[in-house]
Short mmCIF file of C-alpha atoms in Angstrom, two decimals:
data_model
loop_
_atom_site.label_atom_id
_atom_site.label_comp_id
_atom_site.label_asym_id
_atom_site.label_seq_id
_atom_site.Cartn_x
_atom_site.Cartn_y
_atom_site.Cartn_z
CA MET A 1 -108.01 -125.68 191.48
CA LYS A 2 -107.25 -122.00 190.93
CA LYS A 3 -103.63 -120.99 190.33
CA LYS A 4 -102.01 -118.83 192.99
CA PHE A 5 -99.83 -115.93 191.92
CA VAL A 6 -97.16 -113.74 193.44
CA GLU A 7 -98.56 -110.32 192.55
CA LYS A 8 -97.14 -106.84 191.98
CA LEU A 9 -98.57 -103.62 190.62
CA ALA A 10 -97.26 -102.07 187.41
CA VAL A 11 -98.11 -99.17 185.12
CA VAL A 12 -98.74 -99.58 181.39
CA LYS A 13 -96.20 -97.42 179.52
CA LYS A 14 -96.70 -98.43 175.90
CA ILE A 15 -99.15 -100.50 173.85
CA TYR A 16 -97.87 -102.56 170.92
CA PRO A 17 -99.97 -103.56 167.85
CA ASN A 18 -99.41 -107.28 168.50
CA GLY A 19 -101.57 -107.21 171.66
CA THR A 20 -98.77 -106.76 174.17
CA VAL A 21 -97.95 -103.89 176.51
CA LEU A 22 -94.78 -102.51 178.06
CA CYS A 23 -95.26 -102.27 181.82
CA GLU A 24 -93.10 -100.70 184.51
CA GLN A 25 -93.05 -102.14 188.02
CA GLY A 26 -91.63 -100.16 190.93
CA VAL A 27 -93.17 -96.83 189.95
CA GLU A 28 -93.39 -94.14 192.62
CA GLY A 29 -96.84 -93.91 194.18
CA LEU A 30 -97.92 -97.53 193.75
CA CYS A 31 -97.18 -98.36 197.38
CA GLY A 32 -100.39 -96.62 198.45
CA ALA A 33 -98.64 -94.45 201.04
CA CYS A 34 -99.21 -91.22 199.09
CA ASP A 35 -102.73 -90.79 200.43
CA SER A 36 -101.54 -90.98 204.02
CA LYS A 37 -98.39 -88.89 203.55
CA GLY A 38 -99.83 -86.11 201.44
CA SER A 39 -97.71 -84.62 198.68
CA ASP A 40 -94.28 -85.43 200.09
CA CYS A 41 -94.17 -89.08 199.04
CA HIS A 42 -91.48 -88.46 196.43
CA ILE A 43 -88.60 -90.93 196.60
CA ASP A 44 -85.64 -90.02 194.41
CA ASP A 45 -82.60 -92.09 193.48
CA LYS A 46 -80.67 -90.85 196.54
CA HIS A 47 -83.29 -92.15 199.00
CA GLU A 48 -82.34 -95.29 200.96
CA HIS A 49 -85.45 -97.19 199.77
CA PHE A 50 -85.05 -96.30 196.08
CA LYS A 51 -85.15 -99.19 193.61
CA ALA A 52 -84.98 -98.57 189.89
CA PRO A 53 -88.22 -99.50 188.07
CA VAL A 54 -88.28 -102.75 186.10
CA GLU A 55 -89.76 -102.85 182.59
CA PHE A 56 -91.23 -105.94 180.98
CA ILE A 57 -93.59 -106.89 178.16
CA LEU A 58 -96.72 -108.95 178.69
CA GLN A 59 -99.93 -109.93 176.94
CA ASN A 60 -102.68 -107.29 177.21
CA ASP A 61 -105.46 -109.68 178.30
CA PHE A 62 -107.58 -106.95 179.92
CA ASN A 63 -107.36 -104.22 177.25
CA ALA A 64 -105.34 -101.93 179.54
CA LYS A 65 -104.62 -98.39 178.39
CA ILE A 66 -101.46 -96.29 178.76
CA GLY A 67 -101.13 -95.00 182.33
CA GLN A 68 -103.42 -97.59 183.89
CA VAL A 69 -102.26 -99.64 186.86
CA VAL A 70 -102.40 -103.39 186.32
CA ARG A 71 -101.98 -106.40 188.58
CA VAL A 72 -99.15 -108.56 187.32
CA GLY A 73 -98.30 -111.99 188.66
CA ILE A 74 -96.17 -115.05 188.21
CA PRO A 75 -97.37 -118.47 189.40
CA ASP A 76 -96.10 -119.16 192.92
CA THR A 77 -94.80 -122.53 191.74
CA SER A 78 -92.34 -120.67 189.52
CA VAL A 79 -90.81 -119.08 192.64
CA LEU A 80 -90.16 -122.55 194.06
CA LEU A 81 -88.77 -123.67 190.71
CA SER A 82 -86.44 -120.65 190.73
CA VAL A 83 -85.06 -121.69 194.10
CA VAL A 84 -84.50 -125.26 192.91
CA VAL A 85 -82.77 -124.18 189.70
CA SER A 86 -80.67 -121.45 191.35
CA TYR A 87 -79.59 -123.19 194.55
CA LEU A 88 -80.35 -126.89 194.61
CA VAL A 89 -78.96 -127.87 191.19
CA PRO A 90 -75.47 -126.36 191.81
CA LEU A 91 -75.42 -127.84 195.34
CA VAL A 92 -76.23 -131.34 194.08
CA PHE A 93 -73.53 -131.09 191.41
CA LEU A 94 -71.05 -129.81 194.02
CA ILE A 95 -71.76 -132.80 196.30
CA PHE A 96 -71.58 -135.32 193.46
CA GLY A 97 -68.30 -133.79 192.27
CA ALA A 98 -66.83 -134.03 195.76
CA VAL A 99 -67.96 -137.65 196.24
CA ILE A 100 -66.72 -138.77 192.83
CA GLY A 101 -63.42 -136.97 193.43
CA TRP A 102 -63.03 -138.66 196.81
CA MET A 103 -63.68 -142.09 195.28
CA LEU A 104 -61.17 -141.43 192.49
CA GLY A 105 -58.24 -140.10 194.46
CA GLY A 106 -58.67 -138.67 197.93
CA GLU A 107 -58.83 -135.20 199.36
CA ILE A 108 -57.17 -133.06 196.67
CA VAL A 109 -59.08 -134.76 193.86
CA SER A 110 -62.25 -134.34 195.92
CA ILE A 111 -61.68 -130.58 196.16
CA ILE A 112 -61.06 -130.36 192.42
CA GLY A 113 -64.14 -132.51 191.76
CA CYS A 114 -66.16 -130.28 194.08
CA LEU A 115 -65.14 -127.13 192.18
CA LEU A 116 -65.73 -128.77 188.79
CA GLY A 117 -69.12 -130.03 189.98
CA LEU A 118 -70.06 -126.56 191.19
CA PHE A 119 -69.05 -125.00 187.86
CA LEU A 120 -70.98 -127.66 185.94
CA GLY A 121 -73.98 -127.15 188.25
CA PHE A 122 -74.03 -123.42 187.52
CA CYS A 123 -73.85 -124.15 183.79
CA VAL A 124 -76.78 -126.59 184.04
CA SER A 125 -78.73 -124.00 186.09
CA LEU A 126 -78.12 -121.38 183.43
CA ILE A 127 -79.30 -123.72 180.67
CA LEU A 128 -82.40 -124.71 182.67
CA ALA A 129 -83.19 -121.07 183.45
CA ARG A 130 -82.99 -120.07 179.78
CA PHE A 131 -85.02 -123.10 178.72
CA ILE A 132 -87.95 -122.45 181.08
CA LEU A 133 -87.76 -118.64 181.18
CA LYS A 134 -90.37 -118.09 178.47
CA SER A 135 -92.92 -120.53 179.85
CA VAL A 136 -92.98 -120.66 183.65
CA TRP A 137 -91.43 -117.34 184.60
CA SER A 138 -93.36 -115.14 182.19
CA PRO A 139 -95.47 -112.55 184.03
CA LYS A 140 -99.20 -112.51 183.35
CA MET A 141 -101.68 -109.63 183.57
CA LEU A 142 -104.25 -110.47 186.24
CA GLY A 143 -106.42 -107.36 186.04
CA VAL A 144 -106.65 -103.58 185.66
CA LEU A 145 -107.12 -101.38 188.73
CA ASN A 146 -108.83 -98.04 189.10
CA PHE A 147 -105.86 -96.46 190.84
CA ASN A 148 -104.53 -92.89 190.81
CA LEU A 149 -100.80 -92.30 191.01
CA CYS A 150 -99.67 -89.45 193.20
CA LYS A 151 -97.80 -86.71 191.37
CA LYS A 152 -95.75 -83.99 192.98
#
């Protein structure tokens, strides 16, 4: 079965000797609207839809050159895993803390147990996120596109 990816477009900014490239996602012109809008597709940092570009390093599996547009993706299962680690783990710890607190001493202890469980859940989420960051959440180059960026 073929892996499904959540895909974005990025531009290669720098090539490193170890076979990796520095890519920038969120570059002006990659939305494809430049062709339909003409030359006034410029979005500056004061525009309501402006988002600062994100830079990341990935393996250059397709021999991309500086300035080329590449398809970058993360497995869609990693998005689900992100939700579980970010939301479900702290929630489960919060509930367990509240239940254990209730069994140990009533309402006040339950509130304290709930807060301690939530704090512990966030700590566990942080540890899990750092542990699996390099493997599951690493972006992968899926291909190189023949794409021209619009310039003003």
